[in-house]
């Protein structure tokens, strides 16, 4: 039976039961015998893809896979230690048109950068709309272009429309259902429900797109589903909620049911030191700003390490307390560094033959 193997990107070597087929994707493997076989797809600077196939019946088989990068290179930056563009930036988000939104502690608390890399100074009535924000900690954009910002000083979160015009604020300081203590993370799901990490109350709160509170989960503790000062939050294409909780990542359903967790304190692979930000790409790979270790770690959705990069410093590609991360539809990775007052852009390392 024929097996067609397609990968994005193409040009990956195909192995069948451990042997090089001498074919590269996209390709057809002719006359694969009946029974179970192991297929492995390998491309330089991408994580290997492996699966088991069963050949039975007369039908030919089509295998399609999205390969994910495991090496990233510095491309450019906005801001820097001596620049005044950003002051202790704390959060980043990207919309479906690849506009980038950053919150920080500067006079104007929110900046928008267009896909060509230009800062949009006129946005939000030249920043006047953002005076309501005092100490922003995170930012998210829904699929309508509305922007949500959490504010640790006013213990609230705020909504702006796509033009940057202020719409609404939720929350005051406290531990009642409608209150917050230093909220630290915000994410939006495919239905535009909004999830806010209420860090000081050790819980996550879910709102509908009209702002009605739908669900609260979590309490202080180290058991599964409990939190100790949780930070970032992200939602996968599979509608799973990932929350950074001290030195572990916890995964939940959209209703807050615990699914799994991974991570512990340390500097080894899969270990963390005060991680702050998290992002999940359209293939459900998880990126964590491992802030105290001055690096980014990338995992599959079950916590298997795919890639890591970053060392402490102020040079290009180095990091000083990276706190958040976002990836646009082109696969570019944006890293916000609080202590270097900048955003760095990383791209996939091209193998030599395709440069």
Short mmCIF file of C-alpha atoms in Angstrom, two decimals:
data_model
loop_
_atom_site.label_atom_id
_atom_site.label_comp_id
_atom_site.label_asym_id
_atom_site.label_seq_id
_atom_site.Cartn_x
_atom_site.Cartn_y
_atom_site.Cartn_z
CA UNK A 1 0.00 0.00 0.00
CA UNK A 2 1.26 3.51 -0.80
CA UNK A 3 1.86 6.02 1.99
CA UNK A 4 1.93 9.72 1.08
CA UNK A 5 3.94 11.85 3.53
CA UNK A 6 3.43 15.62 3.56
CA UNK A 7 5.15 18.04 5.92
CA UNK A 8 5.09 21.80 6.46
CA UNK A 9 7.74 22.92 5.77
CA UNK A 10 8.70 20.42 3.07
CA UNK A 11 12.10 18.86 2.45
CA UNK A 12 12.25 16.58 5.49
CA UNK A 13 13.87 13.13 5.37
CA UNK A 14 11.54 10.18 5.88
CA UNK A 15 12.54 7.07 7.85
CA UNK A 16 10.49 3.85 7.87
CA UNK A 17 11.15 1.41 10.73
CA UNK A 18 14.46 3.11 11.41
CA UNK A 19 15.73 2.95 7.80
CA UNK A 20 16.31 5.98 5.56
CA UNK A 21 13.82 5.73 2.67
CA UNK A 22 16.02 8.20 0.70
CA UNK A 23 12.85 10.22 0.13
CA UNK A 24 12.11 13.76 1.30
CA UNK A 25 8.70 15.33 1.86
CA UNK A 26 6.39 15.74 0.16
CA UNK A 27 6.67 12.19 -1.20
CA UNK A 28 5.01 8.81 -1.67
CA UNK A 29 6.44 5.67 -0.08
CA UNK A 30 5.42 2.87 -2.46
CA UNK A 31 4.36 -0.63 -1.43
CA UNK A 32 4.61 -0.39 2.37
CA UNK A 33 3.84 -3.93 3.68
CA UNK A 34 0.81 -4.75 5.84
CA UNK A 35 1.12 -4.42 9.61
CA UNK A 36 2.47 -1.77 12.01
CA UNK A 37 5.35 0.53 11.07
CA UNK A 38 7.21 3.42 12.66
CA UNK A 39 7.54 6.58 10.55
CA UNK A 40 9.99 9.33 11.49
CA UNK A 41 10.32 12.68 9.71
CA UNK A 42 13.55 14.66 10.24
CA UNK A 43 14.50 18.19 9.14
CA UNK A 44 17.43 20.26 10.38
CA UNK A 45 16.50 22.89 13.00
CA UNK A 46 13.05 21.32 13.48
CA UNK A 47 11.87 18.85 16.12
CA UNK A 48 11.63 15.26 14.87
CA UNK A 49 8.13 13.94 14.18
CA UNK A 50 7.38 10.27 14.91
CA UNK A 51 4.28 8.14 14.71
CA UNK A 52 3.16 4.57 14.30
CA UNK A 53 1.02 3.59 11.30
CA UNK A 54 -1.04 0.47 10.69
CA UNK A 55 -1.32 -0.76 7.11
CA UNK A 56 -4.54 -2.68 6.54
CA UNK A 57 -7.08 -2.85 3.71
CA UNK A 58 -6.65 -1.48 0.20
CA UNK A 59 -6.72 2.25 0.98
CA UNK A 60 -3.54 4.27 0.55
CA UNK A 61 -2.61 6.42 3.54
CA UNK A 62 -1.89 10.16 3.70
CA UNK A 63 0.21 11.46 6.62
CA UNK A 64 0.37 15.22 7.13
CA UNK A 65 2.39 16.92 9.84
CA UNK A 66 3.40 20.45 10.86
CA UNK A 67 7.06 20.42 11.89
CA UNK A 68 7.94 22.83 14.68
CA UNK A 69 11.26 24.71 14.96
CA UNK A 70 13.74 23.79 17.70
CA UNK A 71 16.33 26.48 16.92
CA UNK A 72 15.74 30.24 16.96
CA UNK A 73 17.95 33.16 15.91
CA UNK A 74 17.94 36.82 16.98
CA UNK A 75 16.63 39.12 14.23
CA UNK A 76 16.05 42.60 15.67
CA UNK A 77 14.86 44.54 18.73
CA UNK A 78 12.80 47.51 19.83
CA UNK A 79 14.06 49.51 22.82
CA UNK A 80 17.00 48.56 25.02
CA UNK A 81 18.63 49.26 28.38
CA UNK A 82 19.35 52.91 27.49
CA UNK A 83 16.29 53.50 25.30
CA UNK A 84 13.18 55.31 26.52
CA UNK A 85 10.76 53.45 24.25
CA UNK A 86 9.89 50.95 27.03
CA UNK A 87 10.18 51.17 30.80
CA UNK A 88 10.01 47.76 32.50
CA UNK A 89 7.67 46.21 29.90
CA UNK A 90 5.45 43.53 31.41
CA UNK A 91 3.20 42.02 28.75
CA UNK A 92 2.77 41.43 25.03
CA UNK A 93 -0.02 40.25 22.73
CA UNK A 94 -0.43 39.81 18.98
CA UNK A 95 -3.66 40.15 16.99
CA UNK A 96 -4.74 38.21 13.90
CA UNK A 97 -3.27 40.90 11.62
CA UNK A 98 0.16 40.60 13.32
CA UNK A 99 -0.07 43.91 15.16
CA UNK A 100 1.86 43.70 18.44
CA UNK A 101 0.66 45.27 21.71
CA UNK A 102 2.99 45.90 24.66
CA UNK A 103 2.24 47.23 28.15
CA UNK A 104 4.88 48.82 30.35
CA UNK A 105 5.50 51.36 33.13
CA UNK A 106 6.28 54.34 30.86
CA UNK A 107 4.17 57.51 30.74
CA UNK A 108 2.02 55.98 27.99
CA UNK A 109 1.27 52.52 29.34
CA UNK A 110 0.41 50.69 26.10
CA UNK A 111 2.13 50.67 22.71
CA UNK A 112 1.05 49.19 19.39
CA UNK A 113 3.58 48.09 16.73
CA UNK A 114 2.33 47.35 13.22
CA UNK A 115 3.43 44.28 11.19
CA UNK A 116 6.15 46.39 9.51
CA UNK A 117 7.66 47.13 12.92
CA UNK A 118 6.56 50.78 13.28
CA UNK A 119 5.28 52.07 16.64
CA UNK A 120 1.74 53.49 16.20
CA UNK A 121 1.96 56.74 18.19
CA UNK A 122 -1.56 57.94 17.28
CA UNK A 123 -3.26 54.82 18.65
CA UNK A 124 -5.62 55.26 21.62
CA UNK A 125 -5.97 59.00 20.97
CA UNK A 126 -2.17 59.29 21.07
CA UNK A 127 -2.16 57.33 24.33
CA UNK A 128 -4.60 59.59 26.22
CA UNK A 129 -7.06 56.69 26.53
CA UNK A 130 -4.54 54.67 28.55
CA UNK A 131 -4.35 57.03 31.55
CA UNK A 132 -6.73 54.71 33.39
CA UNK A 133 -3.95 52.06 33.49
CA UNK A 134 -1.58 52.47 36.44
CA UNK A 135 0.55 49.31 36.75
CA UNK A 136 -0.16 46.97 33.81
CA UNK A 137 0.86 43.34 34.23
CA UNK A 138 -0.46 41.54 31.13
CA UNK A 139 -2.38 42.04 27.91
CA UNK A 140 -4.56 40.00 25.54
CA UNK A 141 -6.44 40.66 22.28
CA UNK A 142 -9.67 38.92 21.27
CA UNK A 143 -10.60 37.97 17.70
CA UNK A 144 -12.55 41.23 17.27
CA UNK A 145 -9.45 43.28 18.09
CA UNK A 146 -10.58 44.31 21.59
CA UNK A 147 -7.68 44.65 24.02
CA UNK A 148 -7.72 43.57 27.69
CA UNK A 149 -5.13 44.73 30.24
CA UNK A 150 -4.71 43.61 33.86
CA UNK A 151 -3.65 46.27 36.36
CA UNK A 152 -1.99 45.28 39.65
CA UNK A 153 -2.26 48.77 41.20
CA UNK A 154 -6.00 49.26 40.66
CA UNK A 155 -6.72 45.50 41.15
CA UNK A 156 -8.79 45.36 37.99
CA UNK A 157 -8.79 44.61 34.30
CA UNK A 158 -9.69 47.03 31.56
CA UNK A 159 -11.12 46.69 28.04
CA UNK A 160 -10.27 48.87 25.02
CA UNK A 161 -11.71 48.55 21.52
CA UNK A 162 -9.56 48.01 18.44
CA UNK A 163 -9.03 51.76 18.04
CA UNK A 164 -7.61 51.90 21.56
CA UNK A 165 -10.67 53.62 23.03
CA UNK A 166 -11.45 52.81 26.69
CA UNK A 167 -14.64 50.74 27.10
CA UNK A 168 -14.93 49.26 30.57
CA UNK A 169 -13.18 48.34 33.82
CA UNK A 170 -13.87 45.36 36.11
CA UNK A 171 -12.82 44.90 39.73
CA UNK A 172 -11.69 46.56 42.92
CA UNK A 173 -9.26 45.39 45.61
CA UNK A 174 -10.43 42.47 47.73
CA UNK A 175 -11.18 38.77 47.79
CA UNK A 176 -14.92 38.77 47.01
CA UNK A 177 -16.04 37.15 43.75
CA UNK A 178 -15.96 40.40 41.76
CA UNK A 179 -12.72 41.65 43.33
CA UNK A 180 -9.01 41.10 42.62
CA UNK A 181 -5.64 41.26 44.32
CA UNK A 182 -2.85 42.18 41.89
CA UNK A 183 -4.16 40.36 38.77
CA UNK A 184 -1.20 39.16 36.71
CA UNK A 185 -2.43 37.41 33.55
CA UNK A 186 -5.20 37.59 30.97
CA UNK A 187 -6.16 35.39 28.00
CA UNK A 188 -9.11 35.12 25.61
CA UNK A 189 -10.54 31.91 24.13
CA UNK A 190 -12.05 31.31 20.67
CA UNK A 191 -15.52 32.34 21.94
CA UNK A 192 -14.05 35.58 23.35
CA UNK A 193 -14.52 34.49 26.95
CA UNK A 194 -11.89 36.24 29.08
CA UNK A 195 -9.74 34.47 31.71
CA UNK A 196 -7.98 36.54 34.38
CA UNK A 197 -5.32 35.29 36.80
CA UNK A 198 -6.20 36.77 40.20
CA UNK A 199 -2.69 36.25 41.55
CA UNK A 200 -3.06 37.56 45.11
CA UNK A 201 -6.22 35.49 45.60
CA UNK A 202 -4.58 32.37 44.08
CA UNK A 203 -7.35 31.75 41.56
CA UNK A 204 -8.49 32.08 37.94
CA UNK A 205 -11.70 33.90 36.94
CA UNK A 206 -13.61 33.42 33.69
CA UNK A 207 -15.86 36.12 32.18
CA UNK A 208 -18.06 36.07 29.10
CA UNK A 209 -17.47 38.59 26.30
CA UNK A 210 -20.08 40.92 27.86
CA UNK A 211 -18.17 40.94 31.12
CA UNK A 212 -20.37 38.66 33.23
CA UNK A 213 -18.48 36.43 35.67
CA UNK A 214 -18.98 32.77 34.69
CA UNK A 215 -16.54 30.72 36.74
CA UNK A 216 -13.90 30.90 39.48
CA UNK A 217 -11.43 28.14 40.27
CA UNK A 218 -8.40 27.63 42.49
CA UNK A 219 -7.34 28.35 46.05
CA UNK A 220 -4.00 28.73 47.81
CA UNK A 221 -2.15 25.41 47.92
CA UNK A 222 0.24 23.06 46.15
CA UNK A 223 -2.20 20.26 45.27
CA UNK A 224 -3.34 19.79 41.66
CA UNK A 225 -5.66 22.65 40.75
CA UNK A 226 -4.46 24.85 43.62
CA UNK A 227 -2.18 27.86 43.13
CA UNK A 228 0.47 29.91 44.89
CA UNK A 229 0.58 33.41 43.33
CA UNK A 230 -0.08 32.23 39.73
CA UNK A 231 1.20 34.48 36.91
CA UNK A 232 0.66 33.99 33.17
CA UNK A 233 -2.20 32.25 31.35
CA UNK A 234 -2.73 31.01 27.78
CA UNK A 235 -5.34 28.97 25.90
CA UNK A 236 -4.55 26.33 23.28
CA UNK A 237 -6.32 25.53 20.01
CA UNK A 238 -7.66 22.46 21.82
CA UNK A 239 -9.43 24.74 24.31
CA UNK A 240 -7.16 23.89 27.20
CA UNK A 241 -6.10 26.53 29.72
CA UNK A 242 -2.43 26.66 30.79
CA UNK A 243 -1.51 28.60 33.94
CA UNK A 244 1.94 29.40 35.34
CA UNK A 245 1.87 28.50 39.03
CA UNK A 246 5.11 29.35 40.90
CA UNK A 247 7.48 26.82 39.25
CA UNK A 248 5.04 24.58 37.39
CA UNK A 249 2.63 24.75 34.48
CA UNK A 250 -0.91 23.53 35.20
CA UNK A 251 -3.33 22.54 32.44
CA UNK A 252 -7.13 22.77 32.80
CA UNK A 253 -10.31 22.46 30.75
CA UNK A 254 -12.16 25.70 29.90
CA UNK A 255 -14.30 25.02 32.98
CA UNK A 256 -11.30 24.77 35.30
CA UNK A 257 -11.08 20.97 35.60
CA UNK A 258 -7.47 19.95 36.27
CA UNK A 259 -5.85 17.88 33.48
CA UNK A 260 -2.08 17.75 34.10
CA UNK A 261 0.97 19.66 35.30
CA UNK A 262 4.75 19.72 34.85
CA UNK A 263 7.79 21.59 36.11
CA UNK A 264 9.72 22.28 39.29
CA UNK A 265 12.28 24.76 40.58
CA UNK A 266 15.72 24.57 38.97
CA UNK A 267 17.87 25.35 35.96
CA UNK A 268 17.70 22.02 34.09
CA UNK A 269 15.47 21.34 31.09
CA UNK A 270 11.82 21.61 32.07
CA UNK A 271 12.67 23.34 35.34
CA UNK A 272 11.83 26.96 36.10
CA UNK A 273 12.91 29.93 38.18
CA UNK A 274 10.09 32.43 38.72
CA UNK A 275 8.48 32.04 35.24
CA UNK A 276 6.07 34.85 34.34
CA UNK A 277 4.67 34.59 30.81
CA UNK A 278 3.27 31.84 28.59
CA UNK A 279 2.12 31.58 24.96
CA UNK A 280 0.65 28.71 22.93
CA UNK A 281 1.04 28.67 19.13
CA UNK A 282 -1.50 27.43 16.56
CA UNK A 283 0.05 23.94 16.66
CA UNK A 284 -0.37 23.81 20.47
CA UNK A 285 3.31 24.20 21.34
CA UNK A 286 3.84 25.95 24.67
CA UNK A 287 6.40 28.73 25.18
CA UNK A 288 7.35 29.82 28.70
CA UNK A 289 9.26 32.97 29.70
CA UNK A 290 11.51 31.35 32.32
CA UNK A 291 12.27 34.74 33.80
CA UNK A 292 14.73 33.96 36.58
CA UNK A 293 16.71 31.67 34.27
CA UNK A 294 16.87 34.36 31.54
CA UNK A 295 15.63 32.01 28.84
CA UNK A 296 12.64 30.80 26.84
CA UNK A 297 11.62 27.14 27.01
CA UNK A 298 9.37 25.53 24.40
CA UNK A 299 7.37 22.36 25.07
CA UNK A 300 4.79 20.20 23.40
CA UNK A 301 1.35 20.31 25.03
CA UNK A 302 2.31 17.48 27.40
CA UNK A 303 5.48 19.12 28.72
CA UNK A 304 8.13 17.46 26.53
CA UNK A 305 10.95 19.96 25.89
CA UNK A 306 11.32 20.97 22.22
CA UNK A 307 13.71 23.94 22.40
CA UNK A 308 15.31 26.49 24.73
CA UNK A 309 17.29 29.65 24.14
CA UNK A 310 18.65 32.66 25.98
CA UNK A 311 21.49 33.45 28.39
CA UNK A 312 21.80 36.30 30.89
CA UNK A 313 23.04 39.57 29.41
CA UNK A 314 22.28 42.71 27.42
CA UNK A 315 23.62 41.56 24.04
CA UNK A 316 21.50 40.63 21.04
CA UNK A 317 19.80 37.32 21.77
CA UNK A 318 20.64 37.50 25.47
CA UNK A 319 17.96 38.19 28.06
CA UNK A 320 17.48 39.97 31.38
CA UNK A 321 14.32 38.75 33.08
CA UNK A 322 12.11 37.90 30.08
CA UNK A 323 8.52 38.21 31.30
CA UNK A 324 6.29 37.54 28.32
CA UNK A 325 6.27 36.07 24.84
CA UNK A 326 4.08 36.12 21.73
CA UNK A 327 4.24 34.50 18.29
CA UNK A 328 2.63 35.95 15.18
CA UNK A 329 1.06 34.05 12.29
CA UNK A 330 4.38 34.13 10.39
CA UNK A 331 6.11 32.23 13.22
CA UNK A 332 8.16 35.18 14.48
CA UNK A 333 8.73 35.07 18.25
CA UNK A 334 8.58 38.29 20.32
CA UNK A 335 10.20 38.27 23.77
CA UNK A 336 9.61 41.06 26.31
CA UNK A 337 12.47 41.63 28.75
CA UNK A 338 11.59 43.67 31.80
CA UNK A 339 15.15 44.42 32.89
CA UNK A 340 16.49 45.22 29.41
CA UNK A 341 13.54 47.54 28.60
CA UNK A 342 13.10 45.94 25.21
CA UNK A 343 11.32 43.52 22.91
CA UNK A 344 13.45 41.12 20.87
CA UNK A 345 12.33 39.37 17.70
CA UNK A 346 13.50 35.82 16.94
CA UNK A 347 13.00 33.69 13.85
CA UNK A 348 13.60 30.13 12.80
CA UNK A 349 17.21 29.22 12.01
CA UNK A 350 17.27 28.25 8.31
CA UNK A 351 19.26 25.17 7.40
CA UNK A 352 22.33 26.07 5.28
CA UNK A 353 20.90 24.77 2.00
CA UNK A 354 17.84 27.04 2.14
CA UNK A 355 19.57 30.33 2.96
#
